[in-house]
Amino acid sequence: MDKTNFEYVTPRSILVYILKHYKSLIAGLIIGAVLLVALCFFIGEISGNSVEEENTTADEDLEEAKENLNIAEENLENLQYQLQMQEDILEEYENELKKYEENWEEDIYIQTSASDRSAIDTVYQINGDETSAGQLTNLIFATSTNMYQEIAEQLNDGKTAYNIQCLFSVEADLDLYQIVVSVSDESSAGVREMQELSRRWIEDQCTEYMQNHPNTELNLEVSEGDVYTYFDTDIFSTQRTAEEKKISLNNSINTERNSITTTKNNILTKEKEVEEYEEKVESLEKSEKNSVSLGRASIGIRNIILFAFLGAIIGVVVVAVIYIFCFLFSKRLRDPEDMESRTGQNLLGSLWQPPYRPGKDRWKRKLDRWNGVQYDLNSEEQMNQLLFAIRLKIQRNGYTRVVLTGSCDASDIECVYQEVTKSLPTDVSQKLAWGDNPTWNLETEKKLLDADAVILVEKIGESEIKNIRELRMYLKNNEIQVIGGIAT
Amino acid sequence: MNIRIEPRKTAVNVIEYLFAAILILNCNTIWTSYEETSLNRFLKIAAVVITVLYILICLNTRVQLSTYKFIFLFAVVSAGYFLIYTAVVRYGVTNYLIFLVDALCIYIVVKLAESDGRLTGILYKFENLVVILAVISLVFWLFGSILGVIHSSGIVYSAWTGEDSITEVPSYFNLYFETQTTEYGLIRNTGIFTEAPMYNFVLCIALLIELFARRSISKIRCGILLIAILTTVSITGWCITIVALFAYYFSRRSLTRTGEFLKAIVIPVALVAVFVLLYILIAYRLDTGSGIIRLDDFKAGFKAWTTHIWFGCGHENYDYVKLFMSDFRSFNLGFSNSPTQILAQGGIFLTVPYLLFTFRWIKTSITEKNLPRILFFICFICLFTITVTSYTFLAIFLFMAYSAIGESRQVQDEVPAISYRRRRVIKGKFRIKFRYLGAKYYEGIHNVNGKEC
């Protein structure tokens, strides 16, 4: 069941619905105004002029001073917020720099020199049967991290295994069973020492392998190159990037510190300004002679009017919002128009009288007329109109059996049935019957078996939109025609 | 010939044109950046006034109750957002309130227009105005900035420089302004806008409307917009145009079998060509200073967001985001992307509504199998990501008015694919068929309006 297809309203109907509750709106207006002014009195937020009879110039001066004070205080608050932000950022920069410097201590690339570096390449050729030579080459290459660890321990000059790793380059050729070890350092002596240690470690690995595999015959051939000097661009680039990053961080920190100093100065200036305004306000307040103190704070006429006005608007808006909510989310029929606009059921007639008091509530009547709805008929006229509509439908369509039913209370349907049959001619009234909601009442279902059509009777303020839709859907599914609806 | 003027219809059209004009003017036009004017504030009030007028015009129009329920819920949620923001963040509260009120106004206009079947009309009106602006700017750019036949009529002072300083901008009768020059000395066509990216954003949206929202495209309108985009010298605009045109031509069903066959052959080649072209353009862009600054904006926005994840650093708090920008770009501290701006300034709190509208757009496009709407979305999101338009009326409007895109195109797709020659031969038959489809389409609108149940 697509319920949205039936529900159509106009903005005017919402507006009329709100305006019809004008008493509530006025109440909201008054309560809002009173509450906001009272709230301001009690909280003491407003500190304006006293109720004055004379001396308006002094009052204006005080107002101005207070406005300046408020602005200064607001600026001060913003500056403090800015300072807090700047301090947070400074802390972040400092933490980053600290973290960076800590990492540098561990990084050999930063500690060493990029120019005039000594280096040596050593080629280890493993000869023997292919399987064992391959295994040994792989083993040495895979466990080279242990070599760095051992060399670091043996050198014992403060370098970590990671630092040693940075100075070494190990490449393995598993097809030729060859390992090429390149090592670099600031001095040729250092290079020689590390090369010697690495050679010893590789030889040890080879010996150990042969001990573990006695049947294998392997031969390690070592060919050393000469020591050469070179300029290491990688080290240079790393050092430069690190230096730039450090400079950038230091610059950021300095900029941030300068900003903080400026902000602090601004805060001091602003604090002085606030103090000056406070003193001025205090002196002006003391000089007020013809003032009447009201509660904890004194309040000026202008502020009373302003806050009363604001409160009135807020009050009206709140009440309007509540009524809009009621209008949009109400589940029951509000007036006969709802039958058509929210359920899609055309009306035969209405026996509902709006709750207008005779001679009063002319506003509501006018609003209804503006909305295109007229409730100008009295009960008798409404009944005649309805009777004529029923007769017309029954006689023109040749219906022999029409059932009055609906989703409202059975007594309401019966009441409408009694009134209608009483006034209709006998030949027409004999064709009418009534029954409770057929969606759950078996008797009515039986009556519907030989019925040609149905008239829906719904009570304003009681019948629920959802139930009416369900009933209409039930009748539609059973292919029973609905002549129209009666709102009561 | 008797011309019958319907007062209500005329009034609605005028209001919709005014609304479309506000959408354009709010996108950083030079008039809003004059030193001495406060057009921005005026525009924000005008949006409210136009909404009230729109409601008054629609006072007697029957609209679905659910539409009002959505508007009511939006208003309540906005009020809740304002209260929470005021309690938690407290930065720029007045601006935030104005932003929420304007968003609500746009939502009301969108919902009422949608119920009345007029939402697509607003998009068309927006496009019409942009085409007029494009023509004016092209004339002045060619004969004024390039050929020097027309001379500048004066100078205006713009505060939009990204450095809080005032710059002198040559003006051509207040209809065209020379605000930017490329590194090769070529004056960029920026129309009435403070910078080329913003003009490009407006032009691209108009082009997307022409390609994906109109029932049939006009070559003249398309040509004008394409030339205008070209003259803005905006790589973003060029990339989006290439993607949009490619998507448009290959998403449309060909009228002949030969056409379909040719398309099947051409698509892979064209796809590769488009990718190569985009790669070259983007690579070139990222190598330039502007590209690097844009990347830095993403970093800065993200870093700023990580410091205030839930509620952000405050609505329009650009000073705070600037603190996270790199030092090398101290000469240009303007922000250039929307997603991280929303994240940094509004946090997850403000990002959620944007995401909700985005997901709704994607979901409805997929469930309705609306290809033009999906393509429009992809191009729009790309534009939104690389242009700072988060709080502009136009971006907010498009997030809300996605349902109007591709509405008419879907109906057109139902027309059977036949060759033009054959269509002429069976003209009468085709007309009947087409009329039938048209009737179906208008019947749909009629039902939506609620005039018939």
PDB file of N, CA and C in Angstrom, chain A residues 268-319:
ATOM      1  N   LEU A 268      47.996  40.532  26.421  1.00  0.00           N
ATOM      2  CA  LEU A 268      48.278  41.497  27.504  1.00  0.00           C
ATOM      3  C   LEU A 268      47.611  42.845  27.205  1.00  0.00           C
ATOM      4  N   THR A 269      47.774  43.283  25.944  1.00  0.00           N
ATOM      5  CA  THR A 269      47.156  44.565  25.541  1.00  0.00           C
ATOM      6  C   THR A 269      45.646  44.491  25.731  1.00  0.00           C
ATOM      7  N   LYS A 270      45.092  43.367  25.283  1.00  0.00           N
ATOM      8  CA  LYS A 270      43.638  43.203  25.350  1.00  0.00           C
ATOM      9  C   LYS A 270      43.168  43.136  26.808  1.00  0.00           C
ATOM     10  N   GLU A 271      43.966  42.481  27.652  1.00  0.00           N
ATOM     11  CA  GLU A 271      43.606  42.396  29.079  1.00  0.00           C
ATOM     12  C   GLU A 271      43.561  43.784  29.719  1.00  0.00           C
ATOM     13  N   LYS A 272      44.556  44.583  29.316  1.00  0.00           N
ATOM     14  CA  LYS A 272      44.576  45.958  29.832  1.00  0.00           C
ATOM     15  C   LYS A 272      43.329  46.712  29.366  1.00  0.00           C
ATOM     16  N   GLU A 273      43.010  46.484  28.095  1.00  0.00           N
ATOM     17  CA  GLU A 273      41.838  47.141  27.515  1.00  0.00           C
ATOM     18  C   GLU A 273      40.572  46.732  28.276  1.00  0.00           C
ATOM     19  N   VAL A 274      40.476  45.416  28.540  1.00  0.00           N
ATOM     20  CA  VAL A 274      39.309  44.898  29.273  1.00  0.00           C
ATOM     21  C   VAL A 274      39.231  45.541  30.660  1.00  0.00           C
ATOM     22  N   GLU A 275      40.416  45.607  31.323  1.00  0.00           N
ATOM     23  CA  GLU A 275      40.443  46.223  32.663  1.00  0.00           C
ATOM     24  C   GLU A 275      39.951  47.673  32.607  1.00  0.00           C
ATOM     25  N   GLU A 276      40.445  48.393  31.586  1.00  0.00           N
ATOM     26  CA  GLU A 276      40.042  49.800  31.441  1.00  0.00           C
ATOM     27  C   GLU A 276      38.531  49.925  31.269  1.00  0.00           C
ATOM     28  N   TYR A 277      37.999  49.070  30.399  1.00  0.00           N
ATOM     29  CA  TYR A 277      36.549  49.119  30.162  1.00  0.00           C
ATOM     30  C   TYR A 277      35.769  48.729  31.426  1.00  0.00           C
ATOM     31  N   GLU A 278      36.314  47.752  32.139  1.00  0.00           N
ATOM     32  CA  GLU A 278      35.629  47.330  33.385  1.00  0.00           C
ATOM     33  C   GLU A 278      35.577  48.485  34.380  1.00  0.00           C
ATOM     34  N   GLU A 279      36.727  49.160  34.482  1.00  0.00           N
ATOM     35  CA  GLU A 279      36.779  50.315  35.400  1.00  0.00           C
ATOM     36  C   GLU A 279      35.785  51.393  34.976  1.00  0.00           C
ATOM     37  N   LYS A 280      35.748  51.597  33.646  1.00  0.00           N
ATOM     38  CA  LYS A 280      34.857  52.627  33.123  1.00  0.00           C
ATOM     39  C   LYS A 280      33.399  52.274  33.414  1.00  0.00           C
ATOM     40  N   VAL A 281      33.079  51.019  33.161  1.00  0.00           N
ATOM     41  CA  VAL A 281      31.699  50.556  33.399  1.00  0.00           C
ATOM     42  C   VAL A 281      31.349  50.696  34.876  1.00  0.00           C
ATOM     43  N   GLU A 282      32.317  50.308  35.716  1.00  0.00           N
ATOM     44  CA  GLU A 282      32.088  50.371  37.159  1.00  0.00           C
ATOM     45  C   GLU A 282      31.825  51.811  37.611  1.00  0.00           C
ATOM     46  N   SER A 283      32.687  52.716  37.100  1.00  0.00           N
ATOM     47  CA  SER A 283      32.532  54.117  37.511  1.00  0.00           C
ATOM     48  C   SER A 283      31.208  54.706  37.010  1.00  0.00           C
ATOM     49  N   LEU A 284      30.835  54.314  35.786  1.00  0.00           N
ATOM     50  CA  LEU A 284      29.569  54.823  35.243  1.00  0.00           C
ATOM     51  C   LEU A 284      28.377  54.281  36.034  1.00  0.00           C
ATOM     52  N   GLU A 285      28.490  53.018  36.427  1.00  0.00           N
ATOM     53  CA  GLU A 285      27.394  52.399  37.194  1.00  0.00           C
ATOM     54  C   GLU A 285      27.233  53.079  38.562  1.00  0.00           C
ATOM     55  N   LYS A 286      28.408  53.395  39.145  1.00  0.00           N
ATOM     56  CA  LYS A 286      28.357  54.058  40.451  1.00  0.00           C
ATOM     57  C   LYS A 286      27.736  55.442  40.347  1.00  0.00           C
ATOM     58  N   SER A 287      28.032  56.090  39.211  1.00  0.00           N
ATOM     59  CA  SER A 287      27.533  57.459  39.041  1.00  0.00           C
ATOM     60  C   SER A 287      26.032  57.517  38.746  1.00  0.00           C
ATOM     61  N   GLU A 288      25.467  56.380  38.479  1.00  0.00           N
ATOM     62  CA  GLU A 288      24.027  56.348  38.229  1.00  0.00           C
ATOM     63  C   GLU A 288      23.268  56.676  39.515  1.00  0.00           C
ATOM     64  N   LYS A 289      22.528  57.745  39.476  1.00  0.00           N
ATOM     65  CA  LYS A 289      21.839  58.130  40.711  1.00  0.00           C
ATOM     66  C   LYS A 289      20.386  57.685  40.714  1.00  0.00           C
ATOM     67  N   ASN A 290      19.735  57.928  39.565  1.00  0.00           N
ATOM     68  CA  ASN A 290      18.302  57.618  39.509  1.00  0.00           C
ATOM     69  C   ASN A 290      18.074  56.214  38.981  1.00  0.00           C
ATOM     70  N   SER A 291      18.698  55.279  39.625  1.00  0.00           N
ATOM     71  CA  SER A 291      18.533  53.911  39.133  1.00  0.00           C
ATOM     72  C   SER A 291      17.757  53.066  40.131  1.00  0.00           C
ATOM     73  N   VAL A 292      17.062  52.088  39.583  1.00  0.00           N
ATOM     74  CA  VAL A 292      16.323  51.162  40.449  1.00  0.00           C
ATOM     75  C   VAL A 292      16.933  49.792  40.259  1.00  0.00           C
ATOM     76  N   SER A 293      17.441  49.246  41.316  1.00  0.00           N
ATOM     77  CA  SER A 293      18.083  47.942  41.209  1.00  0.00           C
ATOM     78  C   SER A 293      17.022  46.841  41.158  1.00  0.00           C
ATOM     79  N   LEU A 294      17.172  45.967  40.193  1.00  0.00           N
ATOM     80  CA  LEU A 294      16.198  44.883  40.035  1.00  0.00           C
ATOM     81  C   LEU A 294      16.935  43.559  40.186  1.00  0.00           C
ATOM     82  N   GLY A 295      16.773  42.916  41.302  1.00  0.00           N
ATOM     83  CA  GLY A 295      17.414  41.618  41.511  1.00  0.00           C
ATOM     84  C   GLY A 295      18.915  41.751  41.519  1.00  0.00           C
ATOM     85  N   ARG A 296      19.567  40.720  40.953  1.00  0.00           N
ATOM     86  CA  ARG A 296      21.015  40.701  40.973  1.00  0.00           C
ATOM     87  C   ARG A 296      21.616  41.586  39.888  1.00  0.00           C
ATOM     88  N   ALA A 297      20.856  41.887  38.867  1.00  0.00           N
ATOM     89  CA  ALA A 297      21.385  42.740  37.807  1.00  0.00           C
ATOM     90  C   ALA A 297      20.413  43.872  37.520  1.00  0.00           C
ATOM     91  N   SER A 298      20.943  44.942  37.020  1.00  0.00           N
ATOM     92  CA  SER A 298      20.057  46.028  36.644  1.00  0.00           C
ATOM     93  C   SER A 298      19.859  45.957  35.139  1.00  0.00           C
ATOM     94  N   ILE A 299      18.693  46.326  34.687  1.00  0.00           N
ATOM     95  CA  ILE A 299      18.379  46.145  33.268  1.00  0.00           C
ATOM     96  C   ILE A 299      17.752  47.403  32.694  1.00  0.00           C
ATOM     97  N   GLY A 300      18.187  47.783  31.487  1.00  0.00           N
ATOM     98  CA  GLY A 300      17.683  48.997  30.863  1.00  0.00           C
ATOM     99  C   GLY A 300      16.401  48.738  30.103  1.00  0.00           C
ATOM    100  N   ILE A 301      15.662  49.834  29.866  1.00  0.00           N
ATOM    101  CA  ILE A 301      14.381  49.721  29.162  1.00  0.00           C
ATOM    102  C   ILE A 301      14.594  49.142  27.762  1.00  0.00           C
ATOM    103  N   ARG A 302      15.672  49.650  27.124  1.00  0.00           N
ATOM    104  CA  ARG A 302      15.943  49.189  25.757  1.00  0.00           C
ATOM    105  C   ARG A 302      16.190  47.690  25.722  1.00  0.00           C
ATOM    106  N   ASN A 303      16.976  47.222  26.705  1.00  0.00           N
ATOM    107  CA  ASN A 303      17.275  45.785  26.748  1.00  0.00           C
ATOM    108  C   ASN A 303      16.038  44.971  27.083  1.00  0.00           C
ATOM    109  N   ILE A 304      15.191  45.538  27.962  1.00  0.00           N
ATOM    110  CA  ILE A 304      13.952  44.826  28.313  1.00  0.00           C
ATOM    111  C   ILE A 304      13.109  44.627  27.056  1.00  0.00           C
ATOM    112  N   ILE A 305      13.001  45.719  26.293  1.00  0.00           N
ATOM    113  CA  ILE A 305      12.185  45.643  25.060  1.00  0.00           C
ATOM    114  C   ILE A 305      12.804  44.650  24.073  1.00  0.00           C
ATOM    115  N   LEU A 306      14.133  44.768  23.943  1.00  0.00           N
ATOM    116  CA  LEU A 306      14.820  43.893  22.987  1.00  0.00           C
ATOM    117  C   LEU A 306      14.634  42.413  23.346  1.00  0.00           C
ATOM    118  N   PHE A 307      14.874  42.102  24.611  1.00  0.00           N
ATOM    119  CA  PHE A 307      14.772  40.697  25.016  1.00  0.00           C
ATOM    120  C   PHE A 307      13.327  40.204  25.063  1.00  0.00           C
ATOM    121  N   ALA A 308      12.431  41.128  25.385  1.00  0.00           N
ATOM    122  CA  ALA A 308      11.006  40.754  25.352  1.00  0.00           C
ATOM    123  C   ALA A 308      10.591  40.429  23.922  1.00  0.00           C
ATOM    124  N   PHE A 309      11.095  41.249  22.993  1.00  0.00           N
ATOM    125  CA  PHE A 309      10.789  41.027  21.583  1.00  0.00           C
ATOM    126  C   PHE A 309      11.347  39.683  21.103  1.00  0.00           C
ATOM    127  N   LEU A 310      12.616  39.448  21.477  1.00  0.00           N
ATOM    128  CA  LEU A 310      13.248  38.183  21.095  1.00  0.00           C
ATOM    129  C   LEU A 310      12.511  36.989  21.699  1.00  0.00           C
ATOM    130  N   GLY A 311      12.187  37.130  22.975  1.00  0.00           N
ATOM    131  CA  GLY A 311      11.466  36.060  23.675  1.00  0.00           C
ATOM    132  C   GLY A 311      10.122  35.784  23.024  1.00  0.00           C
ATOM    133  N   ALA A 312       9.443  36.885  22.625  1.00  0.00           N
ATOM    134  CA  ALA A 312       8.133  36.740  21.982  1.00  0.00           C
ATOM    135  C   ALA A 312       8.271  35.959  20.678  1.00  0.00           C
ATOM    136  N   ILE A 313       9.302  36.326  19.900  1.00  0.00           N
ATOM    137  CA  ILE A 313       9.517  35.618  18.618  1.00  0.00           C
ATOM    138  C   ILE A 313       9.815  34.143  18.870  1.00  0.00           C
ATOM    139  N   ILE A 314      10.715  33.900  19.821  1.00  0.00           N
ATOM    140  CA  ILE A 314      11.073  32.503  20.117  1.00  0.00           C
ATOM    141  C   ILE A 314       9.834  31.729  20.574  1.00  0.00           C
ATOM    142  N   GLY A 315       9.024  32.380  21.437  1.00  0.00           N
ATOM    143  CA  GLY A 315       7.800  31.730  21.942  1.00  0.00           C
ATOM    144  C   GLY A 315       6.857  31.365  20.806  1.00  0.00           C
ATOM    145  N   VAL A 316       6.634  32.324  19.900  1.00  0.00           N
ATOM    146  CA  VAL A 316       5.724  32.081  18.760  1.00  0.00           C
ATOM    147  C   VAL A 316       6.281  30.960  17.881  1.00  0.00           C
ATOM    148  N   VAL A 317       7.591  31.019  17.632  1.00  0.00           N
ATOM    149  CA  VAL A 317       8.213  29.996  16.773  1.00  0.00           C
ATOM    150  C   VAL A 317       8.068  28.609  17.406  1.00  0.00           C
ATOM    151  N   VAL A 318       8.321  28.532  18.695  1.00  0.00           N
ATOM    152  CA  VAL A 318       8.227  27.227  19.383  1.00  0.00           C
ATOM    153  C   VAL A 318       6.804  26.674  19.280  1.00  0.00           C
ATOM    154  N   VAL A 319       5.817  27.541  19.559  1.00  0.00           N
ATOM    155  CA  VAL A 319       4.410  27.091  19.472  1.00  0.00           C
ATOM    156  C   VAL A 319       4.075  26.667  18.036  1.00  0.00           C
TER     157      VAL A 319
END
